[in-house]
Amino acid sequence: MYWQEAIGQTDVKERLMQLGSQHRVPHALMLCGNDGVGKMALALAFASYLLTEGSRSINPSLNIQMQEAMLRGWAHPDLHFCYPTIKPKSMSSDRQPLAADFISAWRELLAQGPYFSMEQWMEAMGAENQQAIINAAQADELARALSLKASQGGYKVAVVWQPERMNITCANKILKLLEEPPSQTVFVMVSSHPEALLETIRSRTQRIDVRPIATADLQQALVQRRGLDDDTARRVARVAAGSWLKAVATLDAGNERRQLFDMFTMLMRLAYMRNVKELKKWTDAVATYGREKQRRMLEYFMQLVRENFMHNFHISELCYMTREEEAFAEKFAPFINEANVVEMNELLAAAYHDIGQNANAKIVFYDMSLKMIVLLRRQ
């Protein structure tokens, strides 16, 4: 994995390379930012650097070509991954799933590129209506692996993807590792929601915020990697708002964003018409989604509420919508105003939290839809 594979983010690349070249690598880093901005791409590039050039400063006899060959398949013995997993139905009740149980699927996903979503990872694991977590058994396994001496005589690197999905027992065990890190070990955490982590974990990592990819960099990548013309690439880059994942999804005619947009417009129309009977049918439909998809839907709804509110100011530079979303906003935006925008966002955020806590989806969404009726009538 090379630095140039990460789109844009020149400032973060330079900072990470500087840490390595000046031998000031902290024992724990945390790359924070929205989905699709390249956190994982940067983490993998930095891990690759540490296991090649970085490790050669510790072991001058290190064979760089051999290290690069092992990294191409993400099978380097001193590179350890920790990521959310599910419990397959075939697994016995007395056993907790480990990252190693899904390592083949993980490497296949990485082979497709460093930009991927939780949805893609869930699909790769064959998950159904489950939530992926990092459990205590994974923390124990990681501690065991890192206690061993580096096989190549250089760094040992642990890449922890989505650490906010650790359960409390796992988080406390990872905290102990961070407090007493094994020799020559570097933790690279990749987090989309660092606020969900224990404060004690956050305080023991050097945080690097990864901002949305610059529109110009995103546009250039769309031209070079997807073969788009400049005008189309510019439009897609603006809608993507700094996320390569959103840019790629926008190009897919049958993408999930289109489906979620249809569910948003249906909810708002039915709520405005006070059609309680049809809202119940809407609730039953979204309740069939997996919990991960339900949370993505609510995140998208919050985004659209924001975009419709901003549309009222008639400043195109402040709005990031597709043509279809913008066409809907022409008539709908006035119903999102100063009298309801804050409470509407809080309502959606509360539903997001409840779904994350395994609340009954039918109750959560029906309650949300009924309250939406009241909010839409506020002017």
Tab-separated table of C-alpha atoms in Angstrom:
chain	number	residue	atom	x	y	z
A	1	MET	CA	0.000	0.000	0.000
A	2	TYR	CA	1.548	3.267	-1.133
A	3	TRP	CA	0.817	6.826	-0.031
A	4	GLN	CA	-0.459	7.820	-3.485
A	5	GLU	CA	-3.309	5.314	-3.221
A	6	ALA	CA	-4.920	7.597	-0.627
A	7	ILE	CA	-6.883	10.321	-2.430
A	8	GLY	CA	-5.784	13.830	-1.501
A	9	GLN	CA	-5.063	14.363	2.230
A	10	THR	CA	-1.589	15.770	1.507
A	11	ASP	CA	-1.301	17.395	4.940
A	12	VAL	CA	-2.010	14.161	6.821
A	13	LYS	CA	0.364	12.182	4.598
A	14	GLU	CA	3.145	14.679	5.251
A	15	ARG	CA	2.502	14.599	8.991
A	16	LEU	CA	2.624	10.804	9.136
A	17	MET	CA	5.752	10.604	6.988
A	18	GLN	CA	7.399	13.229	9.165
A	19	LEU	CA	6.658	11.219	12.308
A	20	GLY	CA	8.354	8.229	10.718
A	21	SER	CA	11.366	10.010	9.225
A	22	GLN	CA	12.090	11.872	12.471
A	23	HIS	CA	11.687	8.687	14.560
A	24	ARG	CA	8.884	10.255	16.620
A	25	VAL	CA	6.286	7.550	16.053
A	26	PRO	CA	3.873	7.482	19.026
A	27	HIS	CA	2.781	4.127	20.430
A	28	ALA	CA	-0.856	4.887	19.515
A	29	LEU	CA	-2.432	7.015	16.785
A	30	MET	CA	-6.112	7.571	16.097
A	31	LEU	CA	-7.226	8.712	12.651
A	32	CYS	CA	-10.664	10.315	12.979
A	33	GLY	CA	-13.087	11.510	10.325
A	34	ASN	CA	-16.208	10.795	8.325
A	35	ASP	CA	-16.686	7.627	6.316
A	36	GLY	CA	-15.021	7.659	2.909
A	37	VAL	CA	-12.440	10.374	3.574
A	38	GLY	CA	-9.538	7.918	3.441
A	39	LYS	CA	-8.772	7.091	7.068
A	40	MET	CA	-8.199	3.417	6.326
A	41	ALA	CA	-6.138	4.209	3.229
A	42	LEU	CA	-3.872	6.419	5.338
A	43	ALA	CA	-3.690	3.826	8.131
A	44	LEU	CA	-2.668	1.072	5.717
A	45	ALA	CA	-0.109	3.301	4.002
A	46	PHE	CA	1.388	4.267	7.372
A	47	ALA	CA	1.421	0.634	8.540
A	48	SER	CA	3.170	-0.355	5.298
A	49	TYR	CA	5.749	2.385	5.835
A	50	LEU	CA	6.431	1.279	9.418
A	51	LEU	CA	6.870	-2.358	8.391
A	52	THR	CA	9.302	-1.469	5.589
A	53	GLU	CA	11.332	1.739	5.825
A	54	GLY	CA	10.448	2.283	9.469
A	55	SER	CA	11.481	-1.212	10.524
A	56	ARG	CA	14.747	-0.956	8.594
A	57	SER	CA	15.821	1.796	11.029
A	58	ILE	CA	15.502	-0.844	13.771
A	59	ASN	CA	16.785	-3.810	11.760
A	60	PRO	CA	19.230	-2.596	9.050
A	61	SER	CA	19.358	-6.067	7.476
A	62	LEU	CA	15.626	-6.045	6.755
A	63	ASN	CA	14.721	-7.213	3.240
A	64	ILE	CA	12.327	-4.503	2.000
A	65	GLN	CA	11.234	-6.456	-1.093
A	66	MET	CA	10.176	-9.393	1.060
A	67	GLN	CA	8.167	-7.115	3.366
A	68	GLU	CA	6.402	-5.508	0.393
A	69	ALA	CA	5.551	-8.925	-1.023
A	70	MET	CA	3.894	-9.960	2.263
A	71	LEU	CA	2.049	-6.656	2.504
A	72	ARG	CA	0.564	-7.028	-0.968
A	73	GLY	CA	-1.639	-9.814	0.368
A	74	TRP	CA	-1.978	-8.172	3.808
A	75	ALA	CA	-0.413	-11.281	5.298
A	76	HIS	CA	2.615	-9.709	7.005
A	77	PRO	CA	3.253	-11.586	10.284
A	78	ASP	CA	3.848	-8.335	12.199
A	79	LEU	CA	0.662	-6.656	10.970
A	80	HIS	CA	-2.377	-7.387	13.117
A	81	PHE	CA	-5.959	-6.365	12.403
A	82	CYS	CA	-8.788	-5.866	14.854
A	83	TYR	CA	-12.260	-5.145	13.472
A	84	PRO	CA	-15.959	-5.670	14.270
A	85	THR	CA	-17.317	-9.173	13.719
A	86	ILE	CA	-20.602	-11.007	13.980
A	87	LYS	CA	-21.366	-14.387	15.508
A	88	PRO	CA	-22.255	-16.900	12.779
A	89	LYS	CA	-25.235	-19.135	13.481
A	90	SER	CA	-22.971	-22.176	13.135
A	91	MET	CA	-20.715	-21.025	16.006
A	92	SER	CA	-21.261	-22.628	19.391
A	93	SER	CA	-22.829	-20.508	22.124
A	94	ASP	CA	-19.803	-20.754	24.407
A	95	ARG	CA	-17.395	-19.264	21.853
A	96	GLN	CA	-16.849	-15.632	20.877
A	97	PRO	CA	-15.934	-14.786	17.267
A	98	LEU	CA	-12.403	-13.591	16.540
A	99	ALA	CA	-11.005	-11.434	13.764
A	100	ALA	CA	-9.090	-14.521	12.590
A	101	ASP	CA	-12.400	-16.250	11.834
A	102	PHE	CA	-13.038	-13.683	9.095
A	103	ILE	CA	-9.484	-12.951	7.945
A	104	SER	CA	-9.999	-14.362	4.436
A	105	ALA	CA	-13.051	-12.148	3.843
A	106	TRP	CA	-11.156	-9.189	5.335
A	107	ARG	CA	-8.172	-9.627	3.024
A	108	GLU	CA	-10.457	-10.011	0.017
A	109	LEU	CA	-12.145	-6.728	0.916
A	110	LEU	CA	-8.799	-4.967	1.335
A	111	ALA	CA	-7.666	-6.354	-2.017
A	112	GLN	CA	-10.528	-4.425	-3.652
A	113	GLY	CA	-9.189	-1.166	-2.240
A	114	PRO	CA	-8.829	0.727	1.053
A	115	TYR	CA	-12.169	2.547	0.696
A	116	PHE	CA	-15.062	0.473	2.015
A	117	SER	CA	-18.021	0.861	4.325
A	118	MET	CA	-19.414	-1.062	7.261
A	119	GLU	CA	-22.200	-2.184	4.923
A	120	GLN	CA	-19.666	-3.762	2.566
A	121	TRP	CA	-17.904	-5.445	5.464
A	122	MET	CA	-21.182	-6.810	6.825
A	123	GLU	CA	-21.997	-8.200	3.393
A	124	ALA	CA	-18.533	-9.772	3.149
A	125	MET	CA	-19.135	-11.534	6.482
A	126	GLY	CA	-22.557	-12.750	5.369
A	127	ALA	CA	-24.316	-10.833	8.137
A	128	GLU	CA	-28.082	-10.641	8.312
A	129	ASN	CA	-29.966	-8.647	10.951
A	130	GLN	CA	-26.982	-8.400	13.286
A	131	GLN	CA	-24.727	-5.732	14.708
A	132	ALA	CA	-20.987	-6.139	14.473
A	133	ILE	CA	-18.879	-5.550	17.579
A	134	ILE	CA	-15.319	-6.027	18.795
A	135	ASN	CA	-15.527	-8.357	21.779
A	136	ALA	CA	-13.270	-9.155	24.708
A	137	ALA	CA	-11.958	-12.352	23.101
A	138	GLN	CA	-10.521	-10.294	20.237
A	139	ALA	CA	-8.755	-8.017	22.714
A	140	ASP	CA	-7.221	-11.063	24.422
A	141	GLU	CA	-6.089	-12.498	21.079
A	142	LEU	CA	-4.565	-9.166	20.054
A	143	ALA	CA	-2.700	-8.931	23.361
A	144	ARG	CA	-1.347	-12.451	22.885
A	145	ALA	CA	-0.155	-11.739	19.337
A	146	LEU	CA	1.508	-8.459	20.280
A	147	SER	CA	3.304	-10.041	23.245
A	148	LEU	CA	5.399	-12.074	20.798
A	149	LYS	CA	8.658	-10.735	19.423
A	150	ALA	CA	8.448	-9.106	15.983
A	151	SER	CA	9.202	-11.831	13.443
A	152	GLN	CA	11.065	-9.408	11.161
A	153	GLY	CA	12.941	-7.627	13.913
A	154	GLY	CA	11.188	-4.293	13.366
A	155	TYR	CA	7.849	-2.796	14.298
A	156	LYS	CA	4.650	-4.624	15.176
A	157	VAL	CA	1.581	-2.747	13.975
A	158	ALA	CA	-2.007	-3.205	15.150
A	159	VAL	CA	-4.654	-1.576	12.956
A	160	VAL	CA	-7.942	-1.269	14.865
A	161	TRP	CA	-10.843	-0.428	12.549
A	162	GLN	CA	-14.007	1.044	14.096
A	163	PRO	CA	-12.755	0.943	17.730
A	164	GLU	CA	-16.002	2.637	18.825
A	165	ARG	CA	-17.665	-0.755	18.321
A	166	MET	CA	-15.723	-2.325	21.183
A	167	ASN	CA	-17.900	-3.538	24.033
A	168	ILE	CA	-16.974	-2.247	27.483
A	169	THR	CA	-14.977	-5.343	28.500
A	170	CYS	CA	-12.970	-5.192	25.281
A	171	ALA	CA	-12.416	-1.442	25.657
A	172	ASN	CA	-10.959	-1.890	29.152
A	173	LYS	CA	-8.590	-4.596	27.908
A	174	ILE	CA	-7.449	-2.442	24.982
A	175	LEU	CA	-6.944	0.415	27.440
A	176	LYS	CA	-4.547	-1.747	29.447
A	177	LEU	CA	-2.607	-2.507	26.260
A	178	LEU	CA	-2.345	1.219	25.515
A	179	GLU	CA	-1.191	1.944	29.064
A	180	GLU	CA	1.514	-0.741	28.882
A	181	PRO	CA	2.231	-1.157	25.160
A	182	PRO	CA	4.426	-4.091	24.093
A	183	SER	CA	7.890	-3.195	22.848
A	184	GLN	CA	8.168	-1.725	19.313
A	185	THR	CA	4.386	-1.808	18.882
A	186	VAL	CA	2.309	0.884	17.191
A	187	PHE	CA	-1.479	1.020	17.422
A	188	VAL	CA	-3.271	2.734	14.543
A	189	MET	CA	-6.948	3.242	15.294
A	190	VAL	CA	-9.376	4.219	12.543
A	191	SER	CA	-12.511	5.802	13.980
A	192	SER	CA	-15.621	7.421	12.525
A	193	HIS	CA	-17.125	8.218	15.935
A	194	PRO	CA	-14.290	8.817	18.435
A	195	GLU	CA	-16.706	10.438	20.878
A	196	ALA	CA	-18.152	6.959	21.502
A	197	LEU	CA	-14.819	5.725	22.869
A	198	LEU	CA	-13.762	5.821	26.496
A	199	GLU	CA	-12.134	9.126	27.362
A	200	THR	CA	-9.212	7.190	28.861
A	201	ILE	CA	-8.589	5.513	25.493
A	202	ARG	CA	-8.791	8.804	23.592
A	203	SER	CA	-6.347	10.427	25.996
A	204	ARG	CA	-3.736	7.731	25.342
A	205	THR	CA	-3.682	8.164	21.579
A	206	GLN	CA	-2.350	10.924	19.378
A	207	ARG	CA	-5.390	12.079	17.469
A	208	ILE	CA	-5.182	13.111	13.816
A	209	ASP	CA	-8.350	14.506	12.264
A	210	VAL	CA	-8.812	13.543	8.622
A	211	ARG	CA	-10.919	16.167	6.901
A	212	PRO	CA	-13.224	15.560	3.930
A	213	ILE	CA	-11.311	15.121	0.678
A	214	ALA	CA	-10.914	18.400	-1.173
A	215	THR	CA	-13.421	18.683	-4.028
A	216	ALA	CA	-10.607	19.232	-6.542
A	217	ASP	CA	-8.803	16.068	-5.384
A	218	LEU	CA	-12.034	14.086	-5.495
A	219	GLN	CA	-12.803	15.388	-8.969
A	220	GLN	CA	-9.340	14.465	-10.218
A	221	ALA	CA	-9.641	10.951	-8.747
A	222	LEU	CA	-13.025	10.452	-10.422
A	223	VAL	CA	-11.525	11.415	-13.779
A	224	GLN	CA	-8.452	9.207	-13.343
A	225	ARG	CA	-9.968	6.182	-11.596
A	226	ARG	CA	-13.520	6.159	-12.969
A	227	GLY	CA	-13.020	7.742	-16.387
A	228	LEU	CA	-15.548	10.557	-15.917
A	229	ASP	CA	-15.486	13.779	-17.892
A	230	ASP	CA	-14.582	16.923	-15.943
A	231	ASP	CA	-18.106	18.335	-15.645
A	232	THR	CA	-19.661	15.084	-14.406
A	233	ALA	CA	-16.749	14.535	-12.047
A	234	ARG	CA	-17.209	18.050	-10.608
A	235	ARG	CA	-20.924	17.497	-9.964
A	236	VAL	CA	-20.367	14.111	-8.346
A	237	ALA	CA	-17.501	15.454	-6.230
A	238	ARG	CA	-19.695	18.258	-4.848
A	239	VAL	CA	-22.546	15.909	-3.927
A	240	ALA	CA	-20.079	13.499	-2.312
A	241	ALA	CA	-18.996	16.211	0.143
A	242	GLY	CA	-15.471	14.892	0.517
A	243	SER	CA	-16.294	11.165	0.647
A	244	TRP	CA	-15.011	8.755	-1.982
A	245	LEU	CA	-17.603	6.200	-0.854
A	246	LYS	CA	-20.439	8.656	-1.510
A	247	ALA	CA	-18.919	9.578	-4.863
A	248	VAL	CA	-18.813	5.950	-5.972
A	249	ALA	CA	-22.337	5.306	-4.645
A	250	THR	CA	-23.658	8.300	-6.573
A	251	LEU	CA	-22.391	6.758	-9.806
A	252	ASP	CA	-24.386	3.589	-9.205
A	253	ALA	CA	-27.862	4.034	-10.679
A	254	GLY	CA	-29.305	1.449	-8.317
A	255	ASN	CA	-27.465	2.639	-5.251
A	256	GLU	CA	-28.757	2.576	-1.701
A	257	ARG	CA	-28.893	6.379	-1.568
A	258	ARG	CA	-31.676	6.316	-4.177
A	259	GLN	CA	-33.658	3.800	-2.119
A	260	LEU	CA	-33.215	5.808	1.084
A	261	PHE	CA	-34.246	8.972	-0.755
A	262	ASP	CA	-37.491	7.260	-1.767
A	263	MET	CA	-38.126	6.274	1.862
A	264	PHE	CA	-37.454	9.850	3.015
A	265	THR	CA	-39.856	11.403	0.522
A	266	MET	CA	-42.503	8.815	1.377
A	267	LEU	CA	-42.145	9.488	5.106
A	268	MET	CA	-42.416	13.244	4.685
A	269	ARG	CA	-45.410	13.095	2.336
A	270	LEU	CA	-47.322	10.643	4.500
A	271	ALA	CA	-46.531	12.639	7.650
A	272	TYR	CA	-47.693	15.860	6.008
A	273	MET	CA	-50.951	14.183	4.932
A	274	ARG	CA	-51.346	12.680	8.420
A	275	ASN	CA	-51.875	9.283	6.830
A	276	VAL	CA	-51.371	7.169	9.935
A	277	LYS	CA	-52.420	3.926	8.259
A	278	GLU	CA	-49.807	4.254	5.495
A	279	LEU	CA	-47.181	5.411	7.997
A	280	LYS	CA	-47.688	2.093	9.780
A	281	LYS	CA	-46.958	0.306	6.487
A	282	TRP	CA	-43.867	2.509	6.035
A	283	THR	CA	-42.740	1.516	9.524
A	284	ASP	CA	-43.216	-2.184	8.797
A	285	ALA	CA	-41.135	-1.832	5.627
A	286	VAL	CA	-38.114	-0.133	7.238
A	287	ALA	CA	-38.316	-2.515	10.203
A	288	THR	CA	-37.303	-5.333	7.837
A	289	TYR	CA	-33.958	-3.638	7.151
A	290	GLY	CA	-30.949	-4.791	9.115
A	291	ARG	CA	-29.970	-2.524	12.004
A	292	GLU	CA	-26.865	-1.277	10.229
A	293	LYS	CA	-28.959	-0.193	7.250
A	294	GLN	CA	-31.535	1.426	9.547
A	295	ARG	CA	-28.795	3.528	11.121
A	296	ARG	CA	-27.433	4.513	7.705
A	297	MET	CA	-30.946	5.509	6.705
A	298	LEU	CA	-31.342	7.754	9.736
A	299	GLU	CA	-27.949	9.360	9.088
A	300	TYR	CA	-29.058	10.061	5.521
A	301	PHE	CA	-32.377	11.505	6.757
A	302	MET	CA	-30.488	13.889	9.064
A	303	GLN	CA	-28.318	14.953	6.142
A	304	LEU	CA	-31.356	15.638	3.950
A	305	VAL	CA	-33.040	17.654	6.697
A	306	ARG	CA	-29.932	19.816	6.835
A	307	GLU	CA	-29.761	20.176	3.045
A	308	ASN	CA	-33.436	21.134	2.764
A	309	PHE	CA	-33.052	23.723	5.498
A	310	MET	CA	-30.017	25.236	3.769
A	311	HIS	CA	-31.887	25.205	0.443
A	312	ASN	CA	-34.169	27.919	1.828
A	313	PHE	CA	-31.275	30.387	1.738
A	314	HIS	CA	-30.882	29.964	-2.047
A	315	ILE	CA	-27.088	29.780	-1.885
A	316	SER	CA	-26.040	26.893	-4.123
A	317	GLU	CA	-22.555	26.689	-2.601
A	318	LEU	CA	-24.099	25.636	0.725
A	319	CYS	CA	-26.154	22.760	-0.677
A	320	TYR	CA	-24.897	19.301	-1.560
A	321	MET	CA	-27.688	17.371	-3.234
A	322	THR	CA	-28.211	15.299	-6.347
A	323	ARG	CA	-30.496	16.686	-9.044
A	324	GLU	CA	-33.297	14.424	-7.853
A	325	GLU	CA	-32.905	15.532	-4.232
A	326	GLU	CA	-32.756	19.169	-5.290
A	327	ALA	CA	-35.926	18.815	-7.374
A	328	PHE	CA	-37.755	17.487	-4.302
A	329	ALA	CA	-36.330	20.296	-2.159
A	330	GLU	CA	-37.806	22.948	-4.458
A	331	LYS	CA	-41.252	22.233	-2.988
A	332	PHE	CA	-40.405	20.540	0.303
A	333	ALA	CA	-37.669	22.795	1.725
A	334	PRO	CA	-40.056	25.465	3.148
A	335	PHE	CA	-41.445	22.843	5.533
A	336	ILE	CA	-37.990	22.566	7.160
A	337	ASN	CA	-37.522	25.877	8.912
A	338	GLU	CA	-36.347	27.603	12.074
A	339	ALA	CA	-39.421	26.400	13.948
A	340	ASN	CA	-38.721	22.679	13.543
A	341	VAL	CA	-35.259	21.937	12.121
A	342	VAL	CA	-33.549	21.476	15.503
A	343	GLU	CA	-36.259	19.227	16.969
A	344	MET	CA	-36.495	17.247	13.743
A	345	ASN	CA	-32.779	16.544	13.846
A	346	GLU	CA	-33.010	15.609	17.537
A	347	LEU	CA	-35.892	13.236	16.763
A	348	LEU	CA	-33.869	11.436	14.102
A	349	ALA	CA	-30.778	11.363	16.319
A	350	ALA	CA	-32.791	9.811	19.160
A	351	ALA	CA	-34.080	7.113	16.798
A	352	TYR	CA	-30.496	6.463	15.656
A	353	HIS	CA	-29.430	6.003	19.280
A	354	ASP	CA	-32.368	3.720	20.109
A	355	ILE	CA	-31.718	1.468	17.098
A	356	GLY	CA	-28.075	1.233	18.159
A	357	GLN	CA	-29.281	0.065	21.583
A	358	ASN	CA	-31.321	-2.767	19.994
A	359	ALA	CA	-34.699	-1.169	20.677
A	360	ASN	CA	-37.731	-2.603	18.863
A	361	ALA	CA	-37.478	-1.117	15.354
A	362	LYS	CA	-41.246	-1.026	14.735
A	363	ILE	CA	-41.863	0.947	17.925
A	364	VAL	CA	-38.957	3.335	17.280
A	365	PHE	CA	-39.902	4.149	13.696
A	366	TYR	CA	-43.662	4.372	14.288
A	367	ASP	CA	-43.137	6.736	17.216
A	368	MET	CA	-40.729	8.787	15.095
A	369	SER	CA	-43.156	9.004	12.179
A	370	LEU	CA	-46.059	10.156	14.386
A	371	LYS	CA	-43.936	12.880	15.970
A	372	MET	CA	-42.862	13.948	12.483
A	373	ILE	CA	-46.507	14.791	11.720
A	374	VAL	CA	-46.487	17.434	14.445
A	375	LEU	CA	-43.091	18.879	13.510
A	376	LEU	CA	-43.918	19.280	9.804
A	377	ARG	CA	-46.917	21.462	10.691
A	378	ARG	CA	-44.769	24.028	12.481
A	379	GLN	CA	-44.151	27.200	10.515
